[in-house]
Amino acid sequence: MYNAIVIGGRCAGAAVGAHLARRGLRVLVVDRSRFPSDVLSTHFVWPHGASYLNRLGVLDQVRAVTPAHTRVTVVNNGIALRGSVPEELLRNQFRLLHDDDSGITTEYFSVRRHVLDKILVDNAVRAGVEFREGYTVKELLQDEDGTVIGIKGRDGTVERAQVVIGADGRNSFVARALGLEKFDERPRCTFAYWSYFSGIPDADAQIHRRGRLGMAMASTNNGQTMVLTWGPSEWAEAFRADVEGNFHRALGLISEEAADTVARARREERFYGTLDQAAYLRRLHGPGWVLVGDAESFKDQCTALGITHALRDAELAAEAVGRWLGGETDRDTAMAGYAAKRRSQTAAAYYDYVCTLAEMKPLRHDELQLFAILRGNQAEIDRFIATHVDVAPVSEFFDPSNVFLLNDTAKESSRDHSAFADFEATYREHQRNPFPRVAAEATR
Ligand SMILES: Cc1cc2nc3c(=O)[nH]c(=O)nc-3n(C[C@H](O)[C@H](O)[C@H](O)COP(=O)(O)OP(=O)(O)OC[C@H]3O[C@@H](n4cnc5c(N)ncnc54)[C@H](O)[C@@H]3O)c2cc1C
């Protein structure tokens, strides 16, 4: 009999397992994968994600093999803003969510999943977790009231626990077994293609938007750089007809400088891609079960937060389950606390922000004006970056009462940028799919 069984042993599962084991609980984590192994991900970990890794005690291990940076450059239709997530905003967020701001770091990195997930698994084992890899759960055991009381593996073994935690990803077995519906689904999302290049010097990450396309470059493990491009799902089929050609064509449309850099570099791996990043939420908990990470919610990765949010959920869920199983409070009160933090207005507003961005509409004049106004105001650039990656509430930065945005002098000076020349013609041009010729050829 375990206190907790966790199904899935990556960012959500290995982390929640380690937190619970450190509280002295008896924990079994199972995963059908073997480690080290990869999952489809562009693996950015923003400063709050890095801070969660620090709180788990693995930041130094990640940093030893992965370049870390604090500054990031965000470029919208040529308007470049360079900044970092302020430490104070990070501290506020950790105090609000966890009543504890220890282990904060303002660094971010892009760590390959076969590196990160293995570090997390080993850490969970060190914390006292019993870990079974290559173990597929094929049944949930429930008592006559429907309370989940254990698991049955494909190999026929049966294990019982006070709680079963589903950390088993988007296609969650636990959600299917319990018949949990998705809700607040947002089907409009981006497609994304990326690969790994050598010959590009280690540098701050760059994130570009131009019209309906996006591009990012980030230094990752083994001296390589991950280069990613994305666009609206309506263009995915056309893009897919010639991934390599359209990848370079997209880079050229977004940033000639970045396209030149990549053209001179050497591609070290195949292209990876996804066409499906539709967003959803699921119920968080019920009798004998809890969901964390992608099993509970997913949203488009145009802001690259799945890992960071999985690590956050793992800590929040472990705090709640730990209080309940440790006898500090009853199950309902503990789980209501977890739900209140995960379903706050701030979380809902961020979900909406990402789902709207994921539609990849061309940048409007007022949006460009905002980015132009921000130039030269480092504190507001930093606050914008913190907002974009969910460290500060979107409702505060984009609130009309943010008087800074209404400053006439700033608005006047913002007009001095090439992004505003021929705005209307450019806006219309950006609506058109730049990849249709290739799609037409492929279907002939
Ligand atoms: C294209 C793409 C790009 C992304 N880029 C980023 C990014 O840049 N930054 C970022 O933070 N996030 C990114 N994400 C999101 C991120 O990858 C996920 O949010 C994260 O992996 C969620 O972690 P998890 O532990 O919840 O689930 P997963 O990582 O999916 O792990 C689930 C585990 O459960 C196991 N499992 C499932 N069913 C069973 C079963 N029946 N029995 C046993 N084991 C089982 C699986 O083997 C798997 O190992 C991206 C996602 C996609 C699709």
Short mmCIF file of C-alpha atoms and ligand atoms in Angstrom, two decimals:
data_model
loop_
_atom_site.label_atom_id
_atom_site.label_comp_id
_atom_site.label_asym_id
_atom_site.label_seq_id
_atom_site.Cartn_x
_atom_site.Cartn_y
_atom_site.Cartn_z
CA MET A 1 0.00 0.00 0.00
CA TYR A 2 1.45 3.37 -1.10
CA ASN A 3 0.33 6.81 0.03
CA ALA A 4 0.41 7.98 -3.58
CA ILE A 5 0.82 6.41 -7.02
CA VAL A 6 1.79 8.78 -9.84
CA ILE A 7 1.13 7.73 -13.45
CA GLY A 8 3.64 9.50 -15.72
CA GLY A 9 7.18 10.35 -14.67
CA ARG A 10 8.25 13.46 -16.60
CA CYS A 11 8.04 17.14 -15.59
CA ALA A 12 4.72 16.86 -13.76
CA GLY A 13 5.03 13.27 -12.47
CA ALA A 14 8.67 13.09 -11.38
CA ALA A 15 8.31 16.51 -9.71
CA VAL A 16 5.11 15.73 -7.78
CA GLY A 17 6.62 12.38 -6.75
CA ALA A 18 9.78 14.04 -5.39
CA HIS A 19 7.82 16.69 -3.46
CA LEU A 20 5.57 14.04 -1.85
CA ALA A 21 8.46 11.72 -0.98
CA ARG A 22 10.26 14.63 0.70
CA ARG A 23 7.22 15.00 2.91
CA GLY A 24 7.88 11.47 4.13
CA LEU A 25 5.15 9.80 2.05
CA ARG A 26 5.50 6.42 0.37
CA VAL A 27 5.30 7.11 -3.36
CA LEU A 28 5.33 4.94 -6.50
CA VAL A 29 5.88 6.68 -9.87
CA VAL A 30 5.36 4.62 -13.03
CA ASP A 31 5.95 5.50 -16.67
CA ARG A 32 5.63 3.41 -19.81
CA SER A 33 8.69 5.23 -21.25
CA ARG A 34 12.27 4.42 -20.42
CA PHE A 35 14.70 7.20 -19.51
CA PRO A 36 16.49 9.10 -20.91
CA SER A 37 14.00 9.63 -23.72
CA ASP A 38 12.44 12.53 -25.62
CA VAL A 39 8.94 13.94 -26.01
CA LEU A 40 7.75 16.45 -28.60
CA SER A 41 8.65 19.81 -27.10
CA THR A 42 10.66 22.95 -27.82
CA HIS A 43 11.68 22.85 -24.15
CA PHE A 44 11.98 26.53 -23.13
CA VAL A 45 12.01 26.81 -19.35
CA TRP A 46 11.26 30.38 -18.21
CA PRO A 47 12.58 31.84 -14.91
CA HIS A 48 9.68 30.56 -12.78
CA GLY A 49 10.25 27.08 -14.29
CA ALA A 50 13.96 27.36 -13.49
CA SER A 51 13.01 28.49 -9.97
CA TYR A 52 10.81 25.39 -9.52
CA LEU A 53 13.77 23.26 -10.67
CA ASN A 54 15.92 25.05 -8.09
CA ARG A 55 13.36 24.27 -5.37
CA LEU A 56 13.52 20.62 -6.45
CA GLY A 57 17.31 20.81 -6.10
CA VAL A 58 18.23 20.11 -9.75
CA LEU A 59 18.97 23.57 -11.17
CA ASP A 60 22.75 23.18 -10.90
CA GLN A 61 22.60 19.86 -12.78
CA VAL A 62 20.60 21.44 -15.61
CA ARG A 63 22.83 24.52 -15.70
CA ALA A 64 25.97 22.39 -15.85
CA VAL A 65 24.97 21.15 -19.33
CA THR A 66 22.66 23.89 -20.65
CA PRO A 67 23.40 27.54 -21.48
CA ALA A 68 21.40 29.88 -19.22
CA HIS A 69 20.43 33.49 -19.93
CA THR A 70 18.39 36.22 -18.28
CA ARG A 71 17.76 38.60 -21.18
CA VAL A 72 15.47 37.78 -24.09
CA THR A 73 14.76 39.80 -27.24
CA VAL A 74 11.16 40.01 -28.45
CA VAL A 75 10.71 41.48 -31.95
CA ASN A 76 7.29 42.41 -33.34
CA ASN A 77 7.24 43.50 -37.00
CA GLY A 78 10.80 44.74 -36.56
CA ILE A 79 10.21 46.55 -33.23
CA ALA A 80 12.78 44.97 -30.91
CA LEU A 81 12.40 44.91 -27.11
CA ARG A 82 15.13 43.37 -24.95
CA GLY A 83 14.56 42.65 -21.30
CA SER A 84 14.23 40.13 -18.53
CA VAL A 85 11.73 38.95 -15.95
CA PRO A 86 12.16 41.11 -12.80
CA GLU A 87 13.07 39.24 -9.63
CA GLU A 88 10.49 41.17 -7.60
CA LEU A 89 7.63 39.98 -9.81
CA LEU A 90 8.87 36.40 -9.52
CA ARG A 91 8.99 36.72 -5.73
CA ASN A 92 5.44 38.12 -5.68
CA GLN A 93 4.18 35.20 -7.70
CA PHE A 94 5.83 32.54 -5.54
CA ARG A 95 4.59 34.21 -2.34
CA LEU A 96 1.07 34.34 -3.75
CA LEU A 97 1.02 30.72 -4.92
CA HIS A 98 3.17 29.01 -2.28
CA ASP A 99 3.68 31.48 0.62
CA ASP A 100 7.40 30.92 0.01
CA ASP A 101 9.77 32.64 -2.41
CA SER A 102 12.92 30.61 -1.76
CA GLY A 103 15.02 29.39 -4.67
CA ILE A 104 14.08 32.19 -7.09
CA THR A 105 16.26 32.65 -10.16
CA THR A 106 15.81 35.05 -13.09
CA GLU A 107 17.58 32.69 -15.48
CA TYR A 108 15.85 30.80 -18.25
CA PHE A 109 17.08 28.08 -20.61
CA SER A 110 16.11 25.69 -23.35
CA VAL A 111 16.97 22.20 -22.09
CA ARG A 112 16.42 19.08 -24.23
CA ARG A 113 13.80 16.80 -22.72
CA HIS A 114 15.97 13.69 -22.73
CA VAL A 115 18.32 15.71 -20.48
CA LEU A 116 15.73 17.38 -18.21
CA ASP A 117 13.40 14.43 -17.71
CA LYS A 118 16.22 12.05 -16.76
CA ILE A 119 17.52 14.58 -14.20
CA LEU A 120 13.98 14.84 -12.75
CA VAL A 121 13.55 11.05 -12.57
CA ASP A 122 16.92 10.55 -10.84
CA ASN A 123 16.05 13.33 -8.41
CA ALA A 124 12.73 11.68 -7.56
CA VAL A 125 14.51 8.39 -6.84
CA ARG A 126 17.03 10.22 -4.62
CA ALA A 127 14.08 11.77 -2.75
CA GLY A 128 12.81 8.25 -1.94
CA VAL A 129 10.35 7.57 -4.78
CA GLU A 130 10.03 4.00 -6.03
CA PHE A 131 10.25 4.43 -9.81
CA ARG A 132 9.16 1.86 -12.41
CA GLU A 133 9.99 2.67 -16.02
CA GLY A 134 8.66 0.69 -18.96
CA TYR A 135 5.48 0.14 -16.90
CA THR A 136 2.13 0.79 -18.63
CA VAL A 137 -1.00 1.27 -16.54
CA LYS A 138 -3.96 -0.34 -18.22
CA GLU A 139 -6.65 -0.14 -15.53
CA LEU A 140 -7.66 2.08 -12.61
CA LEU A 141 -9.01 0.23 -9.57
CA GLN A 142 -12.10 1.80 -7.99
CA ASP A 143 -14.17 0.82 -4.96
CA GLU A 144 -17.95 0.46 -5.04
CA ASP A 145 -18.36 4.27 -4.58
CA GLY A 146 -16.13 5.01 -7.55
CA THR A 147 -13.19 6.17 -5.41
CA VAL A 148 -9.89 5.39 -7.15
CA ILE A 149 -7.88 3.01 -4.96
CA GLY A 150 -5.07 1.77 -7.18
CA ILE A 151 -3.76 0.69 -10.58
CA LYS A 152 -3.31 -2.47 -12.60
CA GLY A 153 -0.34 -2.66 -14.95
CA ARG A 154 -0.19 -4.29 -18.39
CA ASP A 155 2.00 -6.94 -16.72
CA GLY A 156 -0.92 -7.82 -14.40
CA THR A 157 0.56 -6.33 -11.22
CA VAL A 158 -1.83 -4.52 -8.90
CA GLU A 159 -0.78 -1.63 -6.63
CA ARG A 160 -2.94 0.26 -4.17
CA ALA A 161 -2.71 3.80 -2.77
CA GLN A 162 -4.66 6.48 -0.93
CA VAL A 163 -4.46 8.69 -4.02
CA VAL A 164 -3.62 8.16 -7.72
CA ILE A 165 -2.14 11.17 -9.49
CA GLY A 166 -2.54 11.38 -13.27
CA ALA A 167 0.59 13.06 -14.67
CA ASP A 168 0.17 11.20 -17.92
CA GLY A 169 0.08 13.97 -20.49
CA ARG A 170 -2.37 15.28 -23.08
CA ASN A 171 -3.75 11.90 -24.05
CA SER A 172 -4.25 11.08 -20.36
CA PHE A 173 -5.14 7.47 -19.60
CA VAL A 174 -6.53 8.53 -16.20
CA ALA A 175 -8.87 11.07 -17.82
CA ARG A 176 -10.08 8.45 -20.31
CA ALA A 177 -10.56 5.77 -17.65
CA LEU A 178 -12.62 8.18 -15.52
CA GLY A 179 -14.54 9.58 -18.51
CA LEU A 180 -13.39 13.14 -17.77
CA GLU A 181 -14.59 15.56 -20.45
CA LYS A 182 -12.49 18.42 -21.75
CA PHE A 183 -14.01 21.86 -21.30
CA ASP A 184 -13.30 25.44 -22.49
CA GLU A 185 -11.69 23.89 -25.57
CA ARG A 186 -10.00 26.28 -28.02
CA PRO A 187 -9.37 24.50 -31.30
CA ARG A 188 -7.63 27.44 -33.02
CA CYS A 189 -3.90 26.99 -32.50
CA THR A 190 -0.54 27.19 -34.22
CA PHE A 191 1.45 24.64 -36.18
CA ALA A 192 5.16 24.53 -35.29
CA TYR A 193 8.31 23.10 -36.92
CA TRP A 194 11.81 23.16 -35.48
CA SER A 195 15.27 21.61 -35.61
CA TYR A 196 18.77 21.86 -34.10
CA PHE A 197 21.71 23.73 -35.67
CA SER A 198 25.42 23.95 -34.91
CA GLY A 199 27.62 26.92 -35.81
CA ILE A 200 25.43 29.60 -34.17
CA PRO A 201 27.15 31.25 -31.18
CA ASP A 202 25.50 30.92 -27.75
CA ALA A 203 23.28 34.00 -27.26
CA ASP A 204 20.11 35.33 -25.61
CA ALA A 205 16.94 33.81 -27.03
CA GLN A 206 15.16 35.75 -29.78
CA ILE A 207 11.41 35.57 -30.33
CA HIS A 208 10.02 37.21 -33.48
CA ARG A 209 6.51 37.89 -34.79
CA ARG A 210 5.82 39.28 -38.24
CA GLY A 211 2.31 39.21 -39.56
CA ARG A 212 0.90 35.73 -38.94
CA LEU A 213 4.26 34.00 -38.53
CA GLY A 214 6.54 33.49 -35.56
CA MET A 215 10.13 32.39 -35.08
CA ALA A 216 12.39 31.67 -32.10
CA MET A 217 16.05 30.82 -31.64
CA ALA A 218 17.47 29.52 -28.37
CA SER A 219 20.81 28.04 -27.36
CA THR A 220 20.42 24.49 -26.10
CA ASN A 221 22.56 21.49 -25.09
CA ASN A 222 25.69 20.26 -26.94
CA GLY A 223 26.51 23.71 -28.37
CA GLN A 224 23.44 23.62 -30.61
CA THR A 225 20.70 26.16 -31.23
CA MET A 226 17.03 25.24 -31.47
CA VAL A 227 15.35 27.17 -34.30
CA LEU A 228 11.57 27.14 -34.41
CA THR A 229 8.95 28.64 -36.69
CA TRP A 230 5.17 28.68 -36.28
CA GLY A 231 2.03 30.03 -37.87
CA PRO A 232 -1.77 29.69 -37.87
CA SER A 233 -3.16 26.16 -38.13
CA GLU A 234 -5.03 27.15 -41.34
CA TRP A 235 -1.64 27.31 -43.09
CA ALA A 236 -0.33 24.04 -41.66
CA GLU A 237 -1.20 21.77 -44.58
CA ALA A 238 0.42 24.11 -47.09
CA PHE A 239 3.53 24.45 -44.90
CA ARG A 240 3.80 20.71 -44.44
CA ALA A 241 4.01 20.11 -48.19
CA ASP A 242 7.67 21.21 -48.10
CA VAL A 243 8.83 21.53 -44.49
CA GLU A 244 12.47 22.39 -45.15
CA GLY A 245 11.75 24.85 -47.98
CA ASN A 246 8.93 26.55 -46.09
CA PHE A 247 10.95 26.64 -42.85
CA HIS A 248 13.63 28.75 -44.54
CA ARG A 249 11.04 30.74 -46.48
CA ALA A 250 9.22 31.56 -43.20
CA LEU A 251 12.49 32.65 -41.53
CA GLY A 252 13.21 34.92 -44.52
CA LEU A 253 9.76 36.50 -44.25
CA ILE A 254 10.11 37.06 -40.50
CA SER A 255 13.74 38.22 -40.15
CA GLU A 256 16.34 38.34 -42.94
CA GLU A 257 19.11 38.52 -40.37
CA ALA A 258 17.94 35.39 -38.55
CA ALA A 259 17.38 33.60 -41.87
CA ASP A 260 21.00 34.39 -42.91
CA THR A 261 22.34 33.12 -39.58
CA VAL A 262 20.45 29.84 -39.95
CA ALA A 263 21.36 29.46 -43.62
CA ARG A 264 25.08 29.59 -42.64
CA ALA A 265 24.59 27.04 -39.81
CA ARG A 266 24.52 23.26 -40.06
CA ARG A 267 21.34 21.31 -39.29
CA GLU A 268 22.17 18.41 -36.95
CA GLU A 269 18.78 16.66 -36.67
CA ARG A 270 15.61 16.11 -38.66
CA PHE A 271 12.73 18.57 -38.47
CA TYR A 272 10.22 17.99 -35.69
CA GLY A 273 6.71 19.36 -35.92
CA THR A 274 3.19 19.46 -34.61
CA LEU A 275 -0.13 20.47 -36.13
CA ASP A 276 -2.20 20.01 -33.00
CA GLN A 277 -1.94 22.33 -30.03
CA ALA A 278 -5.64 22.78 -29.30
CA ALA A 279 -6.23 24.04 -25.76
CA TYR A 280 -8.49 22.49 -23.10
CA LEU A 281 -9.09 22.16 -19.37
CA ARG A 282 -10.19 19.07 -17.41
CA ARG A 283 -11.44 18.60 -13.86
CA LEU A 284 -8.57 18.80 -11.38
CA HIS A 285 -9.50 16.17 -8.81
CA GLY A 286 -12.14 13.77 -7.54
CA PRO A 287 -12.45 10.88 -5.08
CA GLY A 288 -9.04 9.21 -4.89
CA TRP A 289 -7.54 11.01 -7.89
CA VAL A 290 -5.79 14.25 -8.91
CA LEU A 291 -4.58 15.46 -12.32
CA VAL A 292 -1.43 17.54 -12.89
CA GLY A 293 0.40 18.93 -15.95
CA ASP A 294 -0.91 18.37 -19.48
CA ALA A 295 -3.35 15.73 -18.21
CA GLU A 296 -5.27 18.54 -16.54
CA SER A 297 -4.80 21.37 -19.04
CA PHE A 298 -2.97 22.23 -22.22
CA LYS A 299 -2.65 25.38 -24.27
CA ASP A 300 -0.77 26.41 -27.38
CA GLN A 301 2.97 26.60 -26.82
CA CYS A 302 3.41 29.98 -28.54
CA THR A 303 4.44 31.24 -25.09
CA ALA A 304 6.27 27.98 -24.22
CA LEU A 305 4.97 27.35 -20.72
CA GLY A 306 3.88 23.69 -20.51
CA ILE A 307 6.95 22.53 -18.58
CA THR A 308 6.95 25.52 -16.23
CA HIS A 309 3.24 25.10 -15.54
CA ALA A 310 3.65 21.34 -15.03
CA LEU A 311 6.36 22.04 -12.42
CA ARG A 312 4.11 24.63 -10.76
CA ASP A 313 1.13 22.24 -10.68
CA ALA A 314 3.35 19.49 -9.27
CA GLU A 315 4.33 21.71 -6.34
CA LEU A 316 0.77 22.96 -5.75
CA ALA A 317 -0.73 19.46 -5.94
CA ALA A 318 1.96 18.05 -3.62
CA GLU A 319 1.27 20.83 -1.08
CA ALA A 320 -2.46 19.93 -1.11
CA VAL A 321 -2.04 16.13 -1.10
CA GLY A 322 0.73 16.41 1.50
CA ARG A 323 -1.50 18.43 3.86
CA TRP A 324 -4.33 15.94 3.41
CA LEU A 325 -2.30 12.74 3.80
CA GLY A 326 -0.18 14.30 6.53
CA GLY A 327 -3.37 14.87 8.54
CA GLU A 328 -3.12 18.70 8.57
CA THR A 329 -6.53 19.06 6.95
CA ASP A 330 -9.26 16.97 5.35
CA ARG A 331 -9.19 15.95 1.68
CA ASP A 332 -11.91 18.34 0.48
CA THR A 333 -10.37 21.42 2.07
CA ALA A 334 -6.91 20.53 0.77
CA MET A 335 -8.10 19.90 -2.79
CA ALA A 336 -10.29 23.00 -2.80
CA GLY A 337 -7.11 24.98 -2.04
CA TYR A 338 -5.37 23.40 -5.06
CA ALA A 339 -8.36 24.17 -7.28
CA ALA A 340 -8.64 27.78 -6.09
CA LYS A 341 -5.04 28.48 -7.09
CA ARG A 342 -5.30 26.68 -10.44
CA ARG A 343 -8.66 28.19 -11.40
CA SER A 344 -8.04 31.77 -10.29
CA GLN A 345 -9.09 34.72 -12.43
CA THR A 346 -5.43 35.38 -13.17
CA ALA A 347 -5.02 31.85 -14.54
CA ALA A 348 -8.19 32.18 -16.63
CA ALA A 349 -7.02 35.50 -18.07
CA TYR A 350 -3.66 34.00 -19.05
CA TYR A 351 -5.36 31.00 -20.69
CA ASP A 352 -7.41 33.44 -22.74
CA TYR A 353 -4.32 35.53 -23.61
CA VAL A 354 -2.47 32.49 -24.99
CA CYS A 355 -5.48 31.14 -26.89
CA THR A 356 -5.97 34.54 -28.54
CA LEU A 357 -2.28 34.84 -29.45
CA ALA A 358 -2.42 31.32 -30.90
CA GLU A 359 -4.88 32.50 -33.55
CA MET A 360 -1.87 34.36 -34.99
CA LYS A 361 -3.80 37.30 -36.38
CA PRO A 362 -1.56 39.93 -37.99
CA LEU A 363 -0.41 42.49 -35.44
CA ARG A 364 -2.80 45.43 -35.30
CA HIS A 365 -1.77 49.08 -35.45
CA ASP A 366 -2.56 49.62 -31.76
CA GLU A 367 -0.54 46.55 -30.78
CA LEU A 368 2.46 47.81 -32.75
CA GLN A 369 1.99 51.22 -31.19
CA LEU A 370 2.16 49.63 -27.77
CA PHE A 371 5.44 47.88 -28.64
CA ALA A 372 6.83 51.12 -30.08
CA ILE A 373 5.86 53.05 -26.94
CA LEU A 374 7.65 50.51 -24.79
CA ARG A 375 11.01 51.18 -26.46
CA GLY A 376 13.32 53.00 -24.07
CA ASN A 377 11.26 52.19 -20.97
CA GLN A 378 13.16 49.24 -19.51
CA ALA A 379 10.91 48.77 -16.47
CA GLU A 380 7.82 48.46 -18.68
CA ILE A 381 9.60 46.22 -21.20
CA ASP A 382 10.52 43.90 -18.33
CA ARG A 383 6.95 43.98 -17.03
CA PHE A 384 5.66 43.16 -20.52
CA ILE A 385 8.03 40.17 -20.77
CA ALA A 386 6.98 38.99 -17.30
CA THR A 387 3.33 39.31 -18.35
CA HIS A 388 3.89 37.45 -21.62
CA VAL A 389 5.39 34.46 -19.79
CA ASP A 390 2.80 34.47 -16.98
CA VAL A 391 4.82 35.91 -14.12
CA ALA A 392 2.65 39.06 -13.84
CA PRO A 393 -1.14 39.18 -14.40
CA VAL A 394 -2.20 40.05 -17.98
CA SER A 395 -5.16 41.93 -16.54
CA GLU A 396 -2.76 44.45 -14.96
CA PHE A 397 -0.41 45.13 -17.86
CA PHE A 398 -3.17 45.38 -20.48
CA ASP A 399 -5.58 47.26 -18.22
CA PRO A 400 -6.58 50.61 -19.78
CA SER A 401 -5.89 52.22 -16.42
CA ASN A 402 -2.24 51.43 -16.94
CA VAL A 403 -1.67 55.17 -17.42
CA PHE A 404 1.70 54.60 -18.94
CA LEU A 405 -0.04 53.31 -22.09
CA LEU A 406 -2.08 56.49 -22.35
CA ASN A 407 0.90 58.81 -22.25
CA ASP A 408 0.54 61.14 -25.25
CA THR A 409 4.22 62.03 -25.49
CA ALA A 410 5.13 58.36 -25.70
CA LYS A 411 2.45 57.78 -28.34
CA GLU A 412 3.78 60.63 -30.46
CA SER A 413 7.36 59.34 -30.38
CA SER A 414 6.11 55.83 -31.21
CA ARG A 415 5.18 56.83 -34.77
CA ASP A 416 8.82 57.04 -35.73
CA HIS A 417 9.24 53.43 -36.91
CA SER A 418 9.20 51.72 -40.29
CA ALA A 419 6.53 49.31 -38.96
CA PHE A 420 4.01 52.14 -39.41
CA ALA A 421 4.93 53.02 -43.01
CA ASP A 422 2.42 51.45 -45.40
CA PHE A 423 0.76 49.80 -42.41
CA GLU A 424 -2.47 48.96 -44.19
CA ALA A 425 -0.87 47.39 -47.25
CA THR A 426 1.47 45.35 -45.04
CA TYR A 427 -1.43 44.26 -42.83
CA ARG A 428 -3.36 42.97 -45.87
CA GLU A 429 -0.23 41.27 -47.22
CA HIS A 430 0.24 39.51 -43.88
CA GLN A 431 -3.23 37.95 -44.12
CA ARG A 432 -2.25 35.93 -47.21
CA ASN A 433 -0.83 32.43 -46.89
CA PRO A 434 2.78 32.68 -48.15
CA PHE A 435 3.03 28.92 -48.75
CA PRO A 436 0.19 28.10 -51.20
CA ARG A 437 2.34 27.51 -54.32
CA VAL A 438 4.07 24.55 -52.69
CA ALA A 439 0.75 23.15 -51.47
CA ALA A 440 -0.69 23.33 -55.00
CA GLU A 441 2.35 21.53 -56.43
CA ALA A 442 2.11 18.79 -53.79
CA THR A 443 -1.53 18.00 -54.57
CA ARG A 444 -0.99 17.77 -58.36
C1 LIG B 1 5.23 21.16 -30.07
C2 LIG B 1 5.33 21.41 -28.61
C3 LIG B 1 6.25 22.34 -28.14
C4 LIG B 1 6.34 22.58 -26.78
N1 LIG B 1 7.26 23.49 -26.34
C5 LIG B 1 7.35 23.78 -25.03
C6 LIG B 1 8.28 24.73 -24.56
O1 LIG B 1 9.06 25.32 -25.31
N2 LIG B 1 8.31 24.98 -23.23
C7 LIG B 1 7.46 24.37 -22.37
O2 LIG B 1 7.49 24.67 -21.17
N3 LIG B 1 6.57 23.44 -22.78
C8 LIG B 1 6.51 23.13 -24.09
N4 LIG B 1 5.61 22.20 -24.52
C9 LIG B 1 4.70 21.59 -23.56
C10 LIG B 1 5.38 20.55 -22.71
O3 LIG B 1 6.07 19.63 -23.52
C11 LIG B 1 4.32 19.83 -21.88
O4 LIG B 1 3.49 20.79 -21.28
C12 LIG B 1 4.96 18.95 -20.81
O5 LIG B 1 5.65 17.89 -21.41
C13 LIG B 1 3.90 18.40 -19.88
O6 LIG B 1 4.49 17.52 -18.99
P1 LIG B 1 3.67 16.32 -18.33
O7 LIG B 1 4.61 15.70 -17.36
O8 LIG B 1 2.36 16.83 -17.87
O9 LIG B 1 3.32 15.32 -19.52
P2 LIG B 1 4.28 14.52 -20.52
O10 LIG B 1 5.59 15.20 -20.67
O11 LIG B 1 3.46 14.28 -21.74
O12 LIG B 1 4.54 13.12 -19.78
C14 LIG B 1 3.51 12.19 -19.62
C15 LIG B 1 4.13 10.83 -19.33
O13 LIG B 1 3.06 9.93 -18.99
C16 LIG B 1 3.40 8.64 -19.47
N5 LIG B 1 2.17 7.84 -19.62
C17 LIG B 1 1.06 8.14 -20.34
N6 LIG B 1 0.15 7.17 -20.22
C18 LIG B 1 0.69 6.23 -19.42
C19 LIG B 1 0.21 4.97 -18.93
N7 LIG B 1 -1.00 4.50 -19.25
N8 LIG B 1 1.03 4.24 -18.15
C20 LIG B 1 2.26 4.70 -17.82
N9 LIG B 1 2.74 5.89 -18.24
C21 LIG B 1 1.98 6.64 -19.03
C22 LIG B 1 4.07 8.92 -20.81
O14 LIG B 1 4.91 7.86 -21.19
C23 LIG B 1 4.85 10.21 -20.52
O15 LIG B 1 6.19 9.96 -20.21
C24 LIG B 1 5.51 21.91 -25.88
C25 LIG B 1 4.59 20.96 -26.35
C26 LIG B 1 4.49 20.73 -27.70
C27 LIG B 1 3.50 19.72 -28.19
#
